[in-house]
Amino acid sequence: RIKLCITAGAAVVVWLVVWGVLSPKAADHAKRGVACLEQDDLEGAINASESALAIDPRHAKALWVRGVARFRQGELKGAISDFDKAISVEPERAGLYHDRAMAREDSGDRAGALADYDKAIALGGGSSALFNDRGCLKSGAGDEAGAIAAFDMAIRKDADNAAAYYNRGNSRGALKQTKPAIDDYSKAIELYPHHTWALYNRGVLYAQAEEPDKAKADYDAVLALDPDHAGALTNRGVLAADRGDFDVARGDCERAIEIAEAAEVDHEDIVLEIAPFVLARVHAQASQGRHRAGVDPQPVSDDEASRQRDQAFAQIRRALKQGRTTADRLESEEDLAPLRSDPRWAELKLGVPR
C-alpha cells in the first residue's frame, strides 16, 4: 500500500501559513525544524524542535515537527506522545489527527487510528491523502469493501491521485474484481509511468486472465525500471517456461534466485518457491534435449541426462522447503514427466501434501 501522509514539501508550507506564532523565538526554531524535515534531516529537525520547546513547551508546531521526525525514525511511541501533546494545544487541527492515525496504525492500534481518521474528517480535514490512508488501514484489517469506499473518496477529492488508484486496484484484485483492478492499475501507470508495482500487479492479473503477451510486456517494463525486481524476473520466467522457451526461463529464474538470496526482497518466499520449480521444469526438459518448443530435441549423453535430472530433483526439493507445493501440482506439471520413471520421484512425493 502507498500512504500519503506526514510529508515535507507542499504540506509543510500549509503548516507554516496557518499555524499561529505564539513565541517568535520558538517559532524561528520550529521553522528551522520544518526546513530540516524538507531536507530529511531528522536529527536536525528534532534538535530544532527541542530548542523551540525549551522556550515554549506547548509550542504545537514544534511538537508536530518532532513527532514527524520521530515517526520517520520509527520511534512510534515518542511520535504519538508528541502528537498527543500537540492535539492538546490545537484540538481542532485536523492534520494532527491524520498524522497520529498513521503512527497509531504502524504501532498496531488500528482502532485508535480509525478514530483519528474519522476525527480528522469530522474537522473538515478529509483530504484525498487522508481518505487514501484510511483506505490502507481498512485494507490492512481485511475490510476490502471499506477500503474501496475510502479510495473512491480519495479519487473523488483528487482525480490525479495515482496512489489511490493503485491501492484500489490492490483491493479490487483481492476481491477477484480483475477487470476493474486492471483499469485502476492502468490509470495509476498513466499518472505515474514509473510505478513499478502497478506494472507488476497488472502483469500478474494479465497472466491470471490468460493474456501472457500483456503480462510479459508489463514484466519487461518493470525490469526496465528495476532490473533486480526478483518477482518480475520469476514471473517472466514462468511465462517463458509455459511457452516452451526453457533457456530464457532458466536465465530469468536463476537471476531471481541470485537476487533473493543476496538481499531481502518482496515476496522472497514466493520467489524461492516458484523460481526453483520453474528450473526443475527446465532441467527435466533439458534431460531430454529440449530447450525450446517447436525445435527438435538435441542429442543428450546418458551422463548429461543424469546430471540434468539430478539438478531437477534438487530444485524441486528446494521449492518444497517453502511448504506450498503440493503432490497434485507435481503430478499435473507436464514438463516434469521425464522425472516420473526415476525412483526418486516416488520418494520425493512421500510427505508432500495433496
Short mmCIF file of C-alpha atoms in Angstrom, two decimals:
data_model
loop_
_atom_site.label_atom_id
_atom_site.label_comp_id
_atom_site.label_asym_id
_atom_site.label_seq_id
_atom_site.Cartn_x
_atom_site.Cartn_y
_atom_site.Cartn_z
CA ARG A 1 0.00 0.00 0.00
CA ILE A 2 1.12 3.56 -0.63
CA LYS A 3 0.38 6.12 2.03
CA LEU A 4 0.42 9.85 1.52
CA CYS A 5 0.81 11.34 4.96
CA ILE A 6 3.49 13.07 7.00
CA THR A 7 5.44 14.68 4.20
CA ALA A 8 7.50 17.78 3.90
CA GLY A 9 7.14 19.76 0.69
CA ALA A 10 3.84 21.47 -0.05
CA ALA A 11 2.15 20.09 3.05
CA VAL A 12 4.73 21.78 5.23
CA VAL A 13 4.10 25.09 3.50
CA VAL A 14 0.46 24.84 4.61
CA TRP A 15 1.53 24.35 8.22
CA LEU A 16 3.75 27.40 8.03
CA VAL A 17 0.95 29.57 6.70
CA VAL A 18 -1.82 28.57 9.09
CA TRP A 19 -0.07 27.89 12.38
CA GLY A 20 -0.24 30.74 14.87
CA VAL A 21 3.06 32.13 16.08
CA LEU A 22 2.89 32.31 19.87
CA SER A 23 6.58 32.80 20.59
CA PRO A 24 8.74 34.45 17.92
CA LYS A 25 11.96 32.76 19.09
CA ALA A 26 10.31 29.39 19.48
CA ALA A 27 8.67 29.89 16.09
CA ASP A 28 12.07 30.52 14.49
CA HIS A 29 13.38 27.22 15.84
CA ALA A 30 10.24 25.41 14.72
CA LYS A 31 10.56 26.93 11.26
CA ARG A 32 14.15 25.67 11.13
CA GLY A 33 12.83 22.24 12.12
CA VAL A 34 10.41 22.30 9.19
CA ALA A 35 13.29 23.14 6.86
CA CYS A 36 15.19 20.17 8.25
CA LEU A 37 12.20 17.91 7.57
CA GLU A 38 12.16 19.14 3.98
CA GLN A 39 15.80 18.02 3.69
CA ASP A 40 15.09 14.76 5.51
CA ASP A 41 17.48 15.86 8.24
CA LEU A 42 15.62 14.16 11.08
CA GLU A 43 18.18 14.79 13.81
CA GLY A 44 18.32 18.44 12.80
CA ALA A 45 14.52 18.63 12.95
CA ILE A 46 14.49 17.10 16.43
CA ASN A 47 17.22 19.43 17.69
CA ALA A 48 15.44 22.48 16.29
CA SER A 49 12.07 21.46 17.73
CA GLU A 50 13.61 20.80 21.14
CA SER A 51 15.19 24.26 21.07
CA ALA A 52 11.70 25.65 20.46
CA LEU A 53 10.20 23.52 23.22
CA ALA A 54 12.84 24.69 25.68
CA ILE A 55 11.37 28.16 25.19
CA ASP A 56 7.73 27.14 24.90
CA PRO A 57 6.96 23.53 25.99
CA ARG A 58 3.47 23.76 24.44
CA HIS A 59 4.55 25.03 21.03
CA ALA A 60 2.27 22.94 18.83
CA LYS A 61 4.26 23.26 15.63
CA ALA A 62 7.48 22.25 17.37
CA LEU A 63 5.71 19.23 18.86
CA TRP A 64 4.43 18.32 15.42
CA VAL A 65 7.90 18.67 13.86
CA ARG A 66 9.43 16.38 16.46
CA GLY A 67 6.54 13.94 16.11
CA VAL A 68 7.03 13.74 12.34
CA ALA A 69 10.78 13.24 12.74
CA ARG A 70 10.26 10.53 15.32
CA PHE A 71 7.68 8.84 13.12
CA ARG A 72 10.11 8.74 10.23
CA GLN A 73 12.74 7.27 12.53
CA GLY A 74 10.32 4.53 13.58
CA GLU A 75 10.08 5.85 17.14
CA LEU A 76 6.33 5.43 17.23
CA LYS A 77 5.74 5.80 20.95
CA GLY A 78 7.56 9.13 21.03
CA ALA A 79 5.79 10.31 17.87
CA ILE A 80 2.36 9.51 19.30
CA SER A 81 3.26 11.29 22.53
CA ASP A 82 4.25 14.42 20.58
CA PHE A 83 1.07 14.34 18.51
CA ASP A 84 -0.96 13.87 21.73
CA LYS A 85 0.61 16.99 23.20
CA ALA A 86 0.16 19.00 20.00
CA ILE A 87 -3.52 17.98 19.88
CA SER A 88 -3.97 19.10 23.48
CA VAL A 89 -2.83 22.55 22.35
CA GLU A 90 -4.56 22.61 18.94
CA PRO A 91 -7.54 20.20 19.29
CA GLU A 92 -9.27 21.48 16.16
CA ARG A 93 -6.35 20.92 13.78
CA ALA A 94 -7.37 18.03 11.54
CA GLY A 95 -3.88 17.30 10.24
CA LEU A 96 -2.62 16.33 13.68
CA TYR A 97 -5.22 13.57 13.91
CA HIS A 98 -4.21 12.35 10.46
CA ASP A 99 -0.56 12.15 11.48
CA ARG A 100 -1.34 10.46 14.79
CA ALA A 101 -3.55 7.98 12.94
CA MET A 102 -0.57 6.95 10.84
CA ALA A 103 1.63 6.47 13.87
CA ARG A 104 -1.10 4.56 15.71
CA GLU A 105 -1.68 2.30 12.74
CA ASP A 106 2.01 1.46 12.45
CA SER A 107 2.12 0.71 16.18
CA GLY A 108 -0.74 -1.79 15.76
CA ASP A 109 -3.53 0.35 17.20
CA ARG A 110 -5.96 0.13 14.30
CA ALA A 111 -8.98 1.14 16.35
CA GLY A 112 -7.22 4.28 17.57
CA ALA A 113 -6.04 5.06 14.06
CA LEU A 114 -9.55 4.72 12.63
CA ALA A 115 -10.91 7.01 15.34
CA ASP A 116 -8.27 9.60 14.42
CA TYR A 117 -9.07 9.40 10.71
CA ASP A 118 -12.76 9.89 11.49
CA LYS A 119 -11.99 12.83 13.76
CA ALA A 120 -9.87 14.47 11.07
CA ILE A 121 -12.73 14.05 8.58
CA ALA A 122 -15.21 15.48 11.09
CA LEU A 123 -12.97 18.53 11.47
CA GLY A 124 -13.02 19.12 7.74
CA GLY A 125 -9.66 17.52 7.07
CA GLY A 126 -10.95 14.94 4.62
CA SER A 127 -8.23 15.38 2.03
CA SER A 128 -7.53 12.92 -0.75
CA ALA A 129 -4.41 11.81 1.13
CA LEU A 130 -6.38 11.16 4.31
CA PHE A 131 -9.01 9.05 2.58
CA ASN A 132 -6.24 7.13 0.81
CA ASP A 133 -4.53 6.38 4.12
CA ARG A 134 -7.83 5.45 5.75
CA GLY A 135 -8.36 3.02 2.89
CA CYS A 136 -4.95 1.48 3.56
CA LEU A 137 -5.98 0.95 7.17
CA LYS A 138 -9.24 -0.71 6.13
CA SER A 139 -7.43 -2.97 3.68
CA GLY A 140 -4.87 -3.94 6.29
CA ALA A 141 -7.73 -5.01 8.54
CA GLY A 142 -9.20 -7.18 5.76
CA ASP A 143 -12.10 -4.85 5.00
CA GLU A 144 -11.50 -4.51 1.25
CA ALA A 145 -15.01 -3.19 0.56
CA GLY A 146 -14.49 -0.45 3.15
CA ALA A 147 -11.07 0.24 1.67
CA ILE A 148 -12.53 0.66 -1.81
CA ALA A 149 -15.08 3.14 -0.46
CA ALA A 150 -12.26 5.18 1.07
CA PHE A 151 -10.18 5.06 -2.12
CA ASP A 152 -13.28 6.14 -4.07
CA MET A 153 -13.44 9.23 -1.85
CA ALA A 154 -9.71 9.87 -2.28
CA ILE A 155 -10.14 9.82 -6.06
CA ARG A 156 -13.24 12.00 -5.85
CA LYS A 157 -11.16 14.55 -3.93
CA ASP A 158 -8.24 14.30 -6.36
CA ALA A 159 -8.70 12.56 -9.68
CA ASP A 160 -4.91 12.56 -10.19
CA ASN A 161 -4.10 10.62 -7.01
CA ALA A 162 -2.07 7.76 -8.52
CA ALA A 163 -1.59 6.06 -5.14
CA ALA A 164 -5.36 5.84 -4.58
CA TYR A 165 -5.89 4.17 -7.97
CA TYR A 166 -3.06 1.74 -7.23
CA ASN A 167 -4.38 0.91 -3.77
CA ARG A 168 -7.94 0.50 -5.04
CA GLY A 169 -6.55 -1.85 -7.67
CA ASN A 170 -5.00 -3.94 -4.90
CA SER A 171 -8.31 -4.11 -3.03
CA ARG A 172 -10.27 -4.94 -6.16
CA GLY A 173 -7.72 -7.61 -7.02
CA ALA A 174 -8.13 -9.12 -3.55
CA LEU A 175 -11.86 -9.35 -4.24
CA LYS A 176 -11.20 -11.03 -7.62
CA GLN A 177 -12.50 -7.99 -9.49
CA THR A 178 -9.90 -8.49 -12.20
CA LYS A 179 -11.05 -6.07 -14.91
CA PRO A 180 -11.69 -3.11 -12.55
CA ALA A 181 -8.36 -3.80 -10.84
CA ILE A 182 -6.52 -3.75 -14.17
CA ASP A 183 -8.27 -0.48 -15.03
CA ASP A 184 -7.09 1.04 -11.74
CA TYR A 185 -3.51 -0.08 -12.26
CA SER A 186 -3.63 1.31 -15.79
CA LYS A 187 -4.79 4.70 -14.50
CA ALA A 188 -2.06 4.71 -11.86
CA ILE A 189 0.51 3.97 -14.57
CA GLU A 190 -0.94 6.71 -16.79
CA LEU A 191 -0.48 9.19 -13.94
CA TYR A 192 2.90 7.82 -12.88
CA PRO A 193 4.58 5.80 -15.67
CA HIS A 194 7.42 4.63 -13.38
CA HIS A 195 5.03 2.90 -10.99
CA THR A 196 6.79 -0.48 -10.88
CA TRP A 197 4.32 -2.15 -8.51
CA ALA A 198 1.30 -1.08 -10.56
CA LEU A 199 3.02 -2.53 -13.64
CA TYR A 200 3.95 -5.70 -11.77
CA ASN A 201 0.50 -6.26 -10.26
CA ARG A 202 -1.20 -5.58 -13.58
CA GLY A 203 1.12 -8.14 -15.14
CA VAL A 204 0.07 -10.70 -12.54
CA LEU A 205 -3.59 -10.09 -13.33
CA TYR A 206 -2.98 -10.30 -17.07
CA ALA A 207 -1.24 -13.64 -16.54
CA GLN A 208 -4.16 -14.89 -14.45
CA ALA A 209 -6.54 -13.72 -17.20
CA GLU A 210 -4.51 -15.78 -19.70
CA GLU A 211 -3.15 -12.76 -21.55
CA PRO A 212 0.55 -13.73 -21.45
CA ASP A 213 1.75 -11.19 -24.02
CA LYS A 214 0.35 -8.30 -21.99
CA ALA A 215 1.75 -9.82 -18.80
CA LYS A 216 5.21 -10.15 -20.35
CA ALA A 217 5.07 -6.54 -21.57
CA ASP A 218 4.38 -5.37 -18.02
CA TYR A 219 7.18 -7.51 -16.54
CA ASP A 220 9.54 -6.17 -19.22
CA ALA A 221 8.55 -2.62 -18.24
CA VAL A 222 9.16 -3.36 -14.55
CA LEU A 223 12.61 -4.76 -15.29
CA ALA A 224 13.49 -1.77 -17.47
CA LEU A 225 12.87 0.37 -14.38
CA ASP A 226 14.24 -2.08 -11.81
CA PRO A 227 16.50 -4.80 -13.29
CA ASP A 228 16.73 -6.52 -9.89
CA HIS A 229 12.98 -6.98 -9.39
CA ALA A 230 13.03 -10.66 -8.42
CA GLY A 231 9.26 -11.08 -8.67
CA ALA A 232 9.13 -9.78 -12.24
CA LEU A 233 12.06 -11.99 -13.24
CA THR A 234 10.37 -15.02 -11.69
CA ASN A 235 7.01 -14.39 -13.32
CA ARG A 236 8.58 -13.65 -16.70
CA GLY A 237 10.44 -16.93 -16.30
CA VAL A 238 7.16 -18.73 -15.69
CA LEU A 239 5.72 -17.27 -18.90
CA ALA A 240 8.84 -18.32 -20.83
CA ALA A 241 8.60 -21.89 -19.50
CA ASP A 242 4.89 -22.02 -20.31
CA ARG A 243 5.59 -21.16 -23.94
CA GLY A 244 8.44 -23.68 -24.02
CA ASP A 245 11.30 -21.18 -24.11
CA PHE A 246 13.28 -23.02 -21.45
CA ASP A 247 16.64 -21.28 -21.87
CA VAL A 248 15.03 -17.86 -21.32
CA ALA A 249 13.11 -19.22 -18.32
CA ARG A 250 16.34 -20.55 -16.85
CA GLY A 251 18.13 -17.20 -17.19
CA ASP A 252 15.31 -15.24 -15.54
CA CYS A 253 14.77 -17.67 -12.67
CA GLU A 254 18.44 -18.18 -11.88
CA ARG A 255 18.85 -14.41 -11.70
CA ALA A 256 15.75 -14.10 -9.48
CA ILE A 257 17.13 -16.65 -7.02
CA GLU A 258 20.52 -14.95 -7.02
CA ILE A 259 18.88 -11.63 -6.11
CA ALA A 260 16.58 -13.16 -3.46
CA GLU A 261 19.45 -14.96 -1.76
CA ALA A 262 21.74 -11.91 -1.77
CA ALA A 263 19.33 -9.44 -0.18
CA GLU A 264 15.87 -9.16 1.29
CA VAL A 265 13.27 -8.81 -1.46
CA ASP A 266 9.49 -8.51 -1.57
CA HIS A 267 7.72 -11.87 -1.56
CA GLU A 268 11.03 -13.68 -1.11
CA ASP A 269 9.33 -16.92 -0.04
CA ILE A 270 7.28 -16.99 -3.25
CA VAL A 271 10.32 -16.27 -5.42
CA LEU A 272 12.26 -19.06 -3.69
CA GLU A 273 9.43 -21.50 -4.36
CA ILE A 274 8.33 -20.63 -7.88
CA ALA A 275 11.73 -19.94 -9.44
CA PRO A 276 13.21 -23.31 -8.37
CA PHE A 277 10.06 -25.07 -9.56
CA VAL A 278 10.49 -23.47 -12.97
CA LEU A 279 14.15 -24.51 -13.00
CA ALA A 280 13.07 -28.07 -12.21
CA ARG A 281 10.89 -27.97 -15.33
CA VAL A 282 13.80 -26.58 -17.35
CA HIS A 283 16.24 -29.27 -16.18
CA ALA A 284 13.69 -32.05 -16.68
CA GLN A 285 13.20 -30.97 -20.28
CA ALA A 286 16.95 -30.50 -20.79
CA SER A 287 17.44 -34.13 -19.75
CA GLN A 288 15.56 -34.93 -22.96
CA GLY A 289 17.49 -32.40 -25.03
CA ARG A 290 14.57 -29.97 -25.19
CA HIS A 291 15.42 -26.28 -24.85
CA ARG A 292 12.69 -24.63 -26.87
CA ALA A 293 9.24 -25.62 -28.05
CA GLY A 294 8.96 -26.27 -31.75
CA VAL A 295 12.65 -27.16 -32.07
CA ASP A 296 13.74 -30.76 -32.42
CA PRO A 297 15.41 -32.18 -29.28
CA GLN A 298 19.20 -32.26 -29.28
CA PRO A 299 21.12 -35.48 -28.62
CA VAL A 300 21.95 -35.87 -24.92
CA SER A 301 24.51 -38.24 -23.44
CA ASP A 302 23.49 -40.51 -20.59
CA ASP A 303 25.79 -38.61 -18.24
CA GLU A 304 24.30 -35.25 -19.24
CA ALA A 305 20.76 -36.54 -18.92
CA SER A 306 21.56 -37.88 -15.46
CA ARG A 307 23.11 -34.55 -14.45
CA GLN A 308 20.06 -32.62 -15.61
CA ARG A 309 17.72 -34.96 -13.69
CA ASP A 310 19.87 -34.51 -10.56
CA GLN A 311 19.51 -30.75 -10.88
CA ALA A 312 15.77 -31.04 -11.47
CA PHE A 313 15.27 -33.06 -8.27
CA ALA A 314 17.47 -30.63 -6.33
CA GLN A 315 15.35 -27.70 -7.49
CA ILE A 316 12.10 -29.49 -6.61
CA ARG A 317 13.37 -30.15 -3.09
CA ARG A 318 14.32 -26.50 -2.86
CA ALA A 319 10.81 -25.45 -3.85
CA LEU A 320 9.25 -27.90 -1.41
CA LYS A 321 11.04 -26.20 1.50
CA GLN A 322 8.64 -23.27 1.18
CA GLY A 323 5.75 -25.60 2.07
CA ARG A 324 3.16 -24.72 -0.58
CA THR A 325 3.96 -27.02 -3.50
CA THR A 326 1.58 -29.99 -3.42
CA ALA A 327 1.79 -33.54 -4.76
CA ASP A 328 -1.09 -32.72 -7.09
CA ARG A 329 0.91 -29.89 -8.60
CA LEU A 330 3.90 -32.16 -9.10
CA GLU A 331 1.71 -34.69 -10.89
CA SER A 332 -0.05 -32.11 -13.06
CA GLU A 333 3.09 -30.42 -14.38
CA GLU A 334 3.72 -31.99 -17.78
CA ASP A 335 7.26 -30.63 -18.06
CA LEU A 336 8.27 -32.87 -15.14
CA ALA A 337 7.15 -36.04 -16.96
CA PRO A 338 10.76 -37.12 -17.72
CA LEU A 339 11.36 -37.49 -13.97
CA ARG A 340 8.46 -39.78 -13.13
CA SER A 341 10.21 -43.02 -14.08
CA ASP A 342 13.09 -42.17 -11.75
CA PRO A 343 12.88 -43.99 -8.34
CA ARG A 344 13.46 -40.63 -6.64
CA TRP A 345 10.05 -39.42 -7.87
CA ALA A 346 8.11 -41.75 -5.56
CA GLU A 347 10.45 -40.93 -2.68
CA LEU A 348 10.00 -37.22 -3.34
CA LYS A 349 6.21 -37.38 -3.17
CA LEU A 350 6.18 -39.09 0.22
CA GLY A 351 5.22 -36.47 2.79
CA VAL A 352 4.20 -33.89 0.20
CA PRO A 353 0.59 -32.85 0.95
CA ARG A 354 -2.16 -33.17 -1.58
#
